[in-house]
Coordinates of C-alpha atoms and ligand atoms in Angstrom, one line a residue:
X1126 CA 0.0 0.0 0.0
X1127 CA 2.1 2.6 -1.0
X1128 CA 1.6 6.7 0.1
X1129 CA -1.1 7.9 -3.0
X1130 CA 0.0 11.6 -4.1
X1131 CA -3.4 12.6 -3.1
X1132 CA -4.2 16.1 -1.2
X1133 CA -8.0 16.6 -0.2
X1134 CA -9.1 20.3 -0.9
X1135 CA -10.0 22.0 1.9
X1136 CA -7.9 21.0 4.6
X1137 CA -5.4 23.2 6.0
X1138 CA -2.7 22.7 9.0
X1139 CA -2.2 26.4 10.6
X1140 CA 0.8 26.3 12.6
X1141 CA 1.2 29.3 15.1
X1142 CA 5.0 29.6 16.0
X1143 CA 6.1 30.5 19.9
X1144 CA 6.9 34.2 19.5
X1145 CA 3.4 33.9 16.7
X1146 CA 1.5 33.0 19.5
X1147 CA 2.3 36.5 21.1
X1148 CA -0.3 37.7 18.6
X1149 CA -2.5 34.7 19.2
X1150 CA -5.7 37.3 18.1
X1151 CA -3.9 36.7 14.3
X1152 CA -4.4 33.0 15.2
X1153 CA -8.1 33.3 15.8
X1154 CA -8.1 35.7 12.6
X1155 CA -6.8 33.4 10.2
X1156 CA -8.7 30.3 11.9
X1157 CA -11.9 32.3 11.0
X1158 CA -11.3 33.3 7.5
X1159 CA -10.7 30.0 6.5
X1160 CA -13.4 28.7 8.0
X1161 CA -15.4 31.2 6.0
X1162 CA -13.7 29.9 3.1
X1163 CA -15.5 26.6 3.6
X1164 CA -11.5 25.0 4.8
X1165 CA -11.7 22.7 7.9
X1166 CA -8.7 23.6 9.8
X1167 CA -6.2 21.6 11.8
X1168 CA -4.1 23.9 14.2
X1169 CA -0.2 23.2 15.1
X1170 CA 1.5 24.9 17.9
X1171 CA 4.3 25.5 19.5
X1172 CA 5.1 26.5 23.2
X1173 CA 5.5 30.1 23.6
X1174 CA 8.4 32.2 23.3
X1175 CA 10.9 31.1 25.8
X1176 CA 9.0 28.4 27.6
X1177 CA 11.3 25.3 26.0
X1178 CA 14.3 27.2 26.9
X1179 CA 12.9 27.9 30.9
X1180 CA 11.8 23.8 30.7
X1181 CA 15.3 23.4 29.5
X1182 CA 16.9 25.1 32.1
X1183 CA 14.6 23.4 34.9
X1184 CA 15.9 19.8 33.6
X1185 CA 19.4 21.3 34.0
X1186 CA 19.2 22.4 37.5
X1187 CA 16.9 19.5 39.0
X1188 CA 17.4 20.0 42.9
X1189 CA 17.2 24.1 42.5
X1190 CA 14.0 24.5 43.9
X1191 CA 14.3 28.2 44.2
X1192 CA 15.0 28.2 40.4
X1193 CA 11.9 26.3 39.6
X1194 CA 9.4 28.5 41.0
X1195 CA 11.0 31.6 39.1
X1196 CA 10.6 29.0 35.9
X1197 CA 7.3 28.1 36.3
X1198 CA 6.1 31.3 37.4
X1199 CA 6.9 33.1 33.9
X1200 CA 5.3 30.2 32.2
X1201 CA 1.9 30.9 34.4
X1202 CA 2.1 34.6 33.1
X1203 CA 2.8 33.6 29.7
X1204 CA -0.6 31.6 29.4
X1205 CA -3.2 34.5 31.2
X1206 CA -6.5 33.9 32.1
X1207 CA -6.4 30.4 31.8
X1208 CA -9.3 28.6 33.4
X1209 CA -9.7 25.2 35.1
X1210 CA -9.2 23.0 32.4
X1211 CA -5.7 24.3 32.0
X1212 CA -5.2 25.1 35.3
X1213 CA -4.8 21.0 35.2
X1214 CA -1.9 20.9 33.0
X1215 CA -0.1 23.6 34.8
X1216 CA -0.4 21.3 37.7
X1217 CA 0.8 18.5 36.2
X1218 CA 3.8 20.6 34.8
X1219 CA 4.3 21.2 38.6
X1220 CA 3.9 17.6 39.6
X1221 CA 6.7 16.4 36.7
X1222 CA 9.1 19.0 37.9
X1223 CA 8.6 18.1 41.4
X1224 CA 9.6 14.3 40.9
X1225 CA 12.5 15.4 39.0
X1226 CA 13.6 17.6 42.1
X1227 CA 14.3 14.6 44.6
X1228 CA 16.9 13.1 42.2
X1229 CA 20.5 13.4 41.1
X1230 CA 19.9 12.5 37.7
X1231 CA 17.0 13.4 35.4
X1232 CA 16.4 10.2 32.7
X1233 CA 15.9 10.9 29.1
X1234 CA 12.2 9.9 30.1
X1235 CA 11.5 12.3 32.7
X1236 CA 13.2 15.4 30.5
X1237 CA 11.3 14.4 27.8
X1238 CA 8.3 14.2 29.5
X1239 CA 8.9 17.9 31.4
X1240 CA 10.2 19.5 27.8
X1241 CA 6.3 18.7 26.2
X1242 CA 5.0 20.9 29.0
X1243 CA 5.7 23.6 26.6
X1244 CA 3.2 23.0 24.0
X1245 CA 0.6 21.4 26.0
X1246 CA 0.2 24.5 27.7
X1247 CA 0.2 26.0 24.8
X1248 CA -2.4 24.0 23.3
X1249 CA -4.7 24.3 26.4
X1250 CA -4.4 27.8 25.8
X1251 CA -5.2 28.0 22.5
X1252 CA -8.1 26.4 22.5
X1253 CA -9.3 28.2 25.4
X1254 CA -8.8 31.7 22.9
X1255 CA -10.0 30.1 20.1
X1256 CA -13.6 29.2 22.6
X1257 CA -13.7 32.5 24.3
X1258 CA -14.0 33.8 20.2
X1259 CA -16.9 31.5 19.5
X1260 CA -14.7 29.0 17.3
X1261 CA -15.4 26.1 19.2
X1262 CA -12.1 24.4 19.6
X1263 CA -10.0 21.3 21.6
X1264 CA -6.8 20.9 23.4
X1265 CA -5.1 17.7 21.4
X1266 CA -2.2 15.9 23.0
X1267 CA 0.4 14.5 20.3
X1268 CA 1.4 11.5 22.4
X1269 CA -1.8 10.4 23.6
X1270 CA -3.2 11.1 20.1
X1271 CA -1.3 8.8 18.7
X1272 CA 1.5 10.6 16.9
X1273 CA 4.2 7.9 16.4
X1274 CA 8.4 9.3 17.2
X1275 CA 11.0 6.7 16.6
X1276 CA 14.7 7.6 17.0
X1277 CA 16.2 6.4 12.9
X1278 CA 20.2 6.3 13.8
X1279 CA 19.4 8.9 16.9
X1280 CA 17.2 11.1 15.1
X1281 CA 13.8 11.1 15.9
X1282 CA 11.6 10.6 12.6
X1283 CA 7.6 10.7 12.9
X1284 CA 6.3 7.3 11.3
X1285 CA 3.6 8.7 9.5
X1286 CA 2.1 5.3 8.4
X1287 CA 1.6 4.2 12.1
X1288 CA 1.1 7.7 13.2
X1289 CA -1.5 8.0 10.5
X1290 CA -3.9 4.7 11.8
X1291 CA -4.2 6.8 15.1
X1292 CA -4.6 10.3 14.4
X1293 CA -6.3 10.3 11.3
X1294 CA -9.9 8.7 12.7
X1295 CA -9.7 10.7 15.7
X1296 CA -9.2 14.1 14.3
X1297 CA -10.9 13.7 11.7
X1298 CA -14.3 12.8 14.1
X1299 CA -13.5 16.3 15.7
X1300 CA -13.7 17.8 12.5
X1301 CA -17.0 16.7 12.0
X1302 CA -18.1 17.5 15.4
X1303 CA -17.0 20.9 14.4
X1304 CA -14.2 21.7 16.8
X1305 CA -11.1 22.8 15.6
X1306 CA -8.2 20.1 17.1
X1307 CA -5.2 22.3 18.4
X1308 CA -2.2 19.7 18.2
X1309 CA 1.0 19.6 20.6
X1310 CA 3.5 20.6 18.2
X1311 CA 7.4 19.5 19.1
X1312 CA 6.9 15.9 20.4
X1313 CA 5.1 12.5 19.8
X1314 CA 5.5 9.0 21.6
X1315 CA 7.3 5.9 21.3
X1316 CA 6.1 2.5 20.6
X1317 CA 6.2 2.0 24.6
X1318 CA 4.0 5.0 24.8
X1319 CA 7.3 7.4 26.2
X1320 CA 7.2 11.2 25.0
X1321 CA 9.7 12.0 22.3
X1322 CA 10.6 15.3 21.5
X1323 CA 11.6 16.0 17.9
X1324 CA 14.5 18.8 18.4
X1325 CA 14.4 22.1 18.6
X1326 CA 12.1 23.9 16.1
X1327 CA 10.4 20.7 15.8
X1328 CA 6.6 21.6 15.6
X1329 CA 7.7 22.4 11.8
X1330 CA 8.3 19.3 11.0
X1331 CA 5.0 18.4 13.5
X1332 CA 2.6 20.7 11.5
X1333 CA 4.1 19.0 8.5
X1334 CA 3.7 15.5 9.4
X1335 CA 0.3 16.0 10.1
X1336 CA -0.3 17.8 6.9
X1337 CA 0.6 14.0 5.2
X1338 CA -1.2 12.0 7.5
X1339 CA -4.6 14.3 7.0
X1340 CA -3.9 14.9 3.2
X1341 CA -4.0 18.6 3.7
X1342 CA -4.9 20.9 1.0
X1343 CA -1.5 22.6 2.6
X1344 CA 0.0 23.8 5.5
X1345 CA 0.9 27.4 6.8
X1346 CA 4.2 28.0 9.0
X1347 CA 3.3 31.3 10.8
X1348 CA 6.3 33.4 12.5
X1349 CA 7.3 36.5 13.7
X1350 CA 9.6 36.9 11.2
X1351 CA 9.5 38.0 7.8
X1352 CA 9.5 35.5 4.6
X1353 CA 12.4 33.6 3.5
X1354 CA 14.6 36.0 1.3
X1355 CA 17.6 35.4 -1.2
X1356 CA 20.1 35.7 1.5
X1357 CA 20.5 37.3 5.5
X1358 CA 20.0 41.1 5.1
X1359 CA 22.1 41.6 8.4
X1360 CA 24.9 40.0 6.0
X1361 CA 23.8 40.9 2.6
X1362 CA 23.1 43.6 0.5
X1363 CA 20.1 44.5 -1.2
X1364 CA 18.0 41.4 -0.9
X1365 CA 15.1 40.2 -1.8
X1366 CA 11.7 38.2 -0.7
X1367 CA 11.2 34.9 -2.2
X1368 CA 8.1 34.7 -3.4
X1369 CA 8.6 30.6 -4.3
X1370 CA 11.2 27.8 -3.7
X1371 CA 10.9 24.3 -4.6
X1372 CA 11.4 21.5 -1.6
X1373 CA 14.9 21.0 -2.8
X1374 CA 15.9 24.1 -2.8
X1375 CA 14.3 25.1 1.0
X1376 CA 16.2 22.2 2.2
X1377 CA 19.6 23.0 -0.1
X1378 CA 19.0 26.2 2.1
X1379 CA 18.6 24.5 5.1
X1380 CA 21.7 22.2 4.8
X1381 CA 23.8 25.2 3.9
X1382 CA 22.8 27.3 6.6
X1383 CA 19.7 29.3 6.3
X1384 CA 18.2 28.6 10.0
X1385 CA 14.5 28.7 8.6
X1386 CA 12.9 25.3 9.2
X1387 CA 13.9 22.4 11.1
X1388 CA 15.8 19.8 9.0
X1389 CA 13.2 17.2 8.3
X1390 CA 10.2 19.2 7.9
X1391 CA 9.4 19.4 4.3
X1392 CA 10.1 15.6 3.9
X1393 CA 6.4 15.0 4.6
X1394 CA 5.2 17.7 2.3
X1395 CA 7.6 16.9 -0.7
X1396 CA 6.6 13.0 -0.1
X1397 CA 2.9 14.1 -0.3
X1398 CA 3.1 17.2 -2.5
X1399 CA 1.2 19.5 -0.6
X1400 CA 2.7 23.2 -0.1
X1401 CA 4.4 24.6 2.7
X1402 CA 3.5 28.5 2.6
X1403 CA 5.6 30.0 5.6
X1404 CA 4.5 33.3 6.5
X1405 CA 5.1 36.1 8.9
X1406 CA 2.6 37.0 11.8
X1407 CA 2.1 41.1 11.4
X1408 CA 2.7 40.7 7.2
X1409 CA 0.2 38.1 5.8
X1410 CA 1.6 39.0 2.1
X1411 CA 5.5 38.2 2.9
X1412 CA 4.8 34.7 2.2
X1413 CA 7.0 32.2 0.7
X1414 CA 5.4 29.1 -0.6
X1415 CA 7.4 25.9 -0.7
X1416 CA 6.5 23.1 -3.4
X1417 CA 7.3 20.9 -6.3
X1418 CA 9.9 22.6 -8.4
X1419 CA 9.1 25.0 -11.3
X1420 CA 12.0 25.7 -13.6
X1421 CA 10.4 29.2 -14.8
X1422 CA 10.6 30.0 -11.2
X1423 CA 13.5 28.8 -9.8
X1424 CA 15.3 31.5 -7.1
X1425 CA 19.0 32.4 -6.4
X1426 CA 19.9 32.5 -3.0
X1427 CA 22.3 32.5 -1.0
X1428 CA 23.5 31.3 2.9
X1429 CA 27.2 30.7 4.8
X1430 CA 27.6 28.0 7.2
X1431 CA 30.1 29.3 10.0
X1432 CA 32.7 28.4 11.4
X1433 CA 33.7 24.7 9.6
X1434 CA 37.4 23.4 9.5
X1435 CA 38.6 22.7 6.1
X1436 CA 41.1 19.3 5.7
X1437 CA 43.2 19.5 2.8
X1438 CA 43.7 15.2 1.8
X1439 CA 46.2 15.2 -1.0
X1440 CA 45.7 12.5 -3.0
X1441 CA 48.4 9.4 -2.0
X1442 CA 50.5 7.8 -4.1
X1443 CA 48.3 5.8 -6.6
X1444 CA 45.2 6.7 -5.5
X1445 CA 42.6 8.7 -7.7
X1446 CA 40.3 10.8 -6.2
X1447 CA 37.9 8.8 -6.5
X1448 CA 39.3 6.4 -4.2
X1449 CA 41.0 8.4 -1.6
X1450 CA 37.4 10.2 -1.2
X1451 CA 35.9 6.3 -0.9
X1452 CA 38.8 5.4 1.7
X1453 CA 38.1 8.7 4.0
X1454 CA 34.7 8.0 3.8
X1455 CA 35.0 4.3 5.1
X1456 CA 37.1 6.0 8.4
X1457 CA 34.6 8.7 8.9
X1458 CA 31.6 6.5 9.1
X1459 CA 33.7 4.1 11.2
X1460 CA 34.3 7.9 14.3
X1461 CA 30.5 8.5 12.8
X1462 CA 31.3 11.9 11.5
X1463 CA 29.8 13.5 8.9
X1464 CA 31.4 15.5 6.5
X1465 CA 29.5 18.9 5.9
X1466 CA 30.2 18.6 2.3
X1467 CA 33.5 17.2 -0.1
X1468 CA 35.1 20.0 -2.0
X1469 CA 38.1 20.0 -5.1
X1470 CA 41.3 21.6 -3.8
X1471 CA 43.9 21.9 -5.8
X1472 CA 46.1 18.9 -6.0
X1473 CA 43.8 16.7 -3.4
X1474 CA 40.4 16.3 -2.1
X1475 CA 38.8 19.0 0.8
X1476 CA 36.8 17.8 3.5
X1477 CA 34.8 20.7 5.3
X1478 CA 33.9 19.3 9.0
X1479 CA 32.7 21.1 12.3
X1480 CA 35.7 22.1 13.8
X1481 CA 35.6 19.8 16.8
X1482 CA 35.4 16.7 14.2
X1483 CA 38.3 18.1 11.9
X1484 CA 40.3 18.9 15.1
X1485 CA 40.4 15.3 16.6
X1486 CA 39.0 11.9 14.2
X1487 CA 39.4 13.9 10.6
X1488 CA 42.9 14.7 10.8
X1489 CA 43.7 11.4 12.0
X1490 CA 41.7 9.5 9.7
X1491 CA 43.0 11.9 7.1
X1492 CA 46.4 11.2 7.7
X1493 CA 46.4 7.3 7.7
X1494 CA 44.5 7.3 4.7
X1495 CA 47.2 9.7 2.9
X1496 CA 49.7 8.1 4.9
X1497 CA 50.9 11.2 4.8
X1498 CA 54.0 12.1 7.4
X1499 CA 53.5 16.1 7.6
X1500 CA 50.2 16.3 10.0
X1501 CA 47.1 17.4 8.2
X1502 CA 46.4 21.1 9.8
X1503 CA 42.7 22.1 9.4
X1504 CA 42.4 25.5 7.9
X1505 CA 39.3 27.4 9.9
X1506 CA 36.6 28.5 7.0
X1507 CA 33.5 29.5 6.1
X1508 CA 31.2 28.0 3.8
X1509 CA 29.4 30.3 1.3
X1510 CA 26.8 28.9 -1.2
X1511 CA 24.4 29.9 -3.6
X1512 CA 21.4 27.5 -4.2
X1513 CA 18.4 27.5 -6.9
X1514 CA 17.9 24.3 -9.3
X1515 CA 19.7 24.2 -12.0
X1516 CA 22.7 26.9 -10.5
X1517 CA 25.2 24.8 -11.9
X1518 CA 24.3 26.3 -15.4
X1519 CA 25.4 29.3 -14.1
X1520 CA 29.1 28.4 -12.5
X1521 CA 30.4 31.0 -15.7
X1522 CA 28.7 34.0 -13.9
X1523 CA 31.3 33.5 -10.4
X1524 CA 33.9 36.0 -10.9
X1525 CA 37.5 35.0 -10.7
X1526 CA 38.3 36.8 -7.9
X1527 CA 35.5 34.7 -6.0
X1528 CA 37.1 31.6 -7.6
X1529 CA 40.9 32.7 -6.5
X1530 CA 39.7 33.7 -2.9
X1531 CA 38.3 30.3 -2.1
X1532 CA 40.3 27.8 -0.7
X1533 CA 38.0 24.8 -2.2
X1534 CA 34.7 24.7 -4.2
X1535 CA 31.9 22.4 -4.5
X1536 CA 29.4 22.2 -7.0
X1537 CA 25.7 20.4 -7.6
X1538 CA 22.9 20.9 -10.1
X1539 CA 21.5 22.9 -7.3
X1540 CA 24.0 25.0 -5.1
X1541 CA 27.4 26.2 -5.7
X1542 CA 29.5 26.3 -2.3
X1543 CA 32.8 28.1 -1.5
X1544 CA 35.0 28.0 1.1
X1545 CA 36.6 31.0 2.2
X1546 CA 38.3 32.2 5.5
X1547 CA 36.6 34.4 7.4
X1548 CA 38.0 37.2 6.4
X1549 CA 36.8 37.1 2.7
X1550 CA 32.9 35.6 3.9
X1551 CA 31.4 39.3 3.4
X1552 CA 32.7 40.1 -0.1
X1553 CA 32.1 36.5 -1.4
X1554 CA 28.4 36.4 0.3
X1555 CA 27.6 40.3 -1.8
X1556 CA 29.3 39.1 -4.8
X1557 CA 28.0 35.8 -5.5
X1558 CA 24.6 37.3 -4.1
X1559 CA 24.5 40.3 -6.5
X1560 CA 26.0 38.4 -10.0
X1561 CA 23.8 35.2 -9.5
X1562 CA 20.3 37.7 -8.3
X1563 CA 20.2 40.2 -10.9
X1564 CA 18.7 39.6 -13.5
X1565 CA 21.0 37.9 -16.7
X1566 CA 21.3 40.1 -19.4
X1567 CA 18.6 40.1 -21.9
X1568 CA 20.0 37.7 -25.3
X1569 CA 18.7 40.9 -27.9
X1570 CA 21.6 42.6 -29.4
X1571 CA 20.3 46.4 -28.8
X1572 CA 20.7 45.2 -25.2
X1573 CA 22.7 48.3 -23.5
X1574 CA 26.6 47.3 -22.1
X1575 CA 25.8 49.0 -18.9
X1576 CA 24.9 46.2 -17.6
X1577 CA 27.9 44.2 -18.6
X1578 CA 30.0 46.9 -17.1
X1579 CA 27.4 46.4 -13.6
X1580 CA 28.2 42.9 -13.5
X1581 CA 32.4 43.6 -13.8
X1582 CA 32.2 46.3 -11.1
X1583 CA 30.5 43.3 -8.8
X1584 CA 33.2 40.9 -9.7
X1585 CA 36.1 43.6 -7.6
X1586 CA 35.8 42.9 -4.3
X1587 CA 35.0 45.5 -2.2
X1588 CA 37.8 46.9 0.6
Ligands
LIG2103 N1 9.0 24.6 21.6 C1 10.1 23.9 20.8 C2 11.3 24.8 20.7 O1 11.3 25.8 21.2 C3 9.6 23.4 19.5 C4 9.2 24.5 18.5 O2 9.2 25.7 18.9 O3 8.9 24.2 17.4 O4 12.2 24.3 20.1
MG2104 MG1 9.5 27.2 20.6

């Protein structure tokens, strides 16, 4: 029975952020207007802003009493006017924190357990707003629900075909009771029924999953921020909203740095095909909508990873690339590192680590692989990359002064990554940025040379 490619018109998972929920009146907005729209809607959420960090803290310090009633004090003001029914769950909150106080060690169970306080709070909350506004709405636990976590070589993964046999019947009766289900984002359970969180950021990937398992029309990320745009503005000049990005080039994003979406969370919505439109709280028209790939629309964008270590492997004696790349991979997977992404240096092969990994197992492994007799030093870089399918079509556009200040490059139908000491990050981010994000000059010959001349002034690196 394999997953159809069906979505159901007029679903829609509406996932309220923590610092959205600040602005939870937007929720109830957005709840109503789709509802007027004839959508049944499914709501996500996360605990509010700063609560996972406070439940963070209170696992840390499990004896300082004095501590936790600071801790669970904020949390009480951050949920106001909360009536009996939630009154419960703050209690119970309590009641987990006080068994963790008594002991010297707080088990992965118990912190898990204490860390989903955050959203079921949350949740209890929500609904209560969502009631008090005549939009008749119920609290829904994730674990109890019957949303399905299992660690996939220490990751935690939603199984959304078990997942789906639980949740789907029962929120789909209190659809058509009426009520609008407001789902725990963040965590799920085990098969022995424990609480599993799914990392921070995780009611994404939450909203997301549930998207799949109720074959939502699509689902809305709402934050406090603004939309996802061609690269950071506090790093980049003159950016630019994007409008539209197709799955594989959100998560090229992700992987090389843009911190906009937990890892795994459009794996559900490329897998189903439904569209992931993330939007910002106080601007419902910065959206950016996340689907199947359009080559007419593809973007340019671009992120840095920072700081990475750069290994420089020169190839050994009779060994090809090829094969020293196999033979360093075989070590790494044996130390379980993984290798942010291979690179062509001059003369050898690059590996770009996190410098902890580069610092200890990858210049060992490098070495005996090498057999190389002068230690491998790690070079401390930066790793700048421009993404958009089909980029590599456009490796001609990189100026040569972006090319002969990188100490490696990588490249990939979809993203073109450079890396580059510190030092030189700024002027490769704006360069890259500006030649691959304005517009290529139009084929007609009466096209004017001013832009030709535009482009040569970006290749110079400024300072
Ligand atoms: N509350 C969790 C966190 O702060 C999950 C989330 O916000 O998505 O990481
Ligand atoms: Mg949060």
């Amino acid at each position: 029975m394999g997953a159809t490619p069906m979505t159901r018109p007029g679903l829609v998972v509406l996932k309220f952020g923590g610092a959205a929920l600040a602005r939870v009146e937007r929720l109830i907005e957005r709840v109503a207007e789709l509802q007027r729209h004839g959508q049944q809607v499914v709501v996500v959420v996360s605990a509010r802003e700063g609560v996972t960090d406070r439940l963070l803290e209170i696992i840390e310090h499990p004896s300082d009493r004095r501590r936790h009633a600071i801790d669970l004090a904020a949390i009480d003001e951050l949920h106001p006017g909360i009536r009996s029914s939630v009154r419960s769950i703050v209690l119970a909150l309590r009641g987990a924190v006080s068994d963790i106080e008594s002991v010297a060690t707080v088990t992965v169970g118990e912190s898990e357990r204490v860390l989903s306080f955050g959203e079921r709070i949350s949740a209890a909350w929500v609904s209560q707003e969502l009631s008090r506004a005549d939009i008749p709405a119920v609290p829904f636990d994730a674990d109890t629900g019957g949303l399905v976590v299992e660690r996939v070589h220490g990751r935690p993964e939603v199984d959304l075909t078990a997942s789906g046999r639980r949740l789907r019947p029962r929120l789909r009766r209190l659809l058509r009771r009426g009520l609008v289900p407001i789902v725990t984002g963040y965590f799920g359970r085990n098969g022995r029924g424990a609480v599993v969180t799914l990392g921070r950021g995780g009611s994404d990937y939450s909203a997301t999953a549930l998207g799949a398992i109720l074959r939502a029309e699509r689902v809305e990320l709402v934050k406090r921020g603004a939309s996802i745009r061609t690269g950071d503005p506090r790093l980049v000049e003159g950016t630019a909203p994007i409008v539209r990005l197709s799955y594989e080039e959100a998560e090229e994003l992700a992987r090389f740095g843009a911190r906009v979406l937990h890892p795994l969370t459009l794996e559900p919505a490329r897998r189903t095909g439904f569209e992931v439109w993330v939007r910002a709280v106080d601007d419902p028209t910065a959206t950016t909508i996340i689907g199947p790939a359009r080559p007419e629309s593809a973007i340019r964008a671009v992120s840095v990873l920072s700081p990475l270590a750069l290994l420089r492997v020169p190839t050994a004696e009779g060994l090809d690339r090829r094969r020293t790349v196999r033979r360093l991979t075989a070590q790494l997977a044996r130390a379980r590192i993984s290798v942010v992404t291979w690179l062509t240096v001059p003369g050898g092969v690059g590996m770009v680590l996190e410098p902890h990994d580069a610092g200890t197992w990858g210049r060992s492994a490098a070495q005996s692989v090498t057999r190389a007799t002068t230690p491998i030093a790690p070079l401390r870089v930066d790793l700048v990359t421009a993404v958009g399918d089909g980029i590599l079509s456009e490796f001609g556009r990189i100026p040569a002064s972006v090319l002969r200040a990188a100490e490696g490059v990588a490249v990939s139908a979809r993203s073109l990554s450079f890396a580059v000491r510190a030092s030189q990050t700024p002027t490769t981010l704006n360069v890259v940025h500006r030649v691959l994000t304005e517009r290529p000059p139009p084929p007609s010959p009466e096209s004017p040379p001013v832009r030709a001349r535009d482009r040569g002034r970006a290749a110079v690196p400024a300072g």
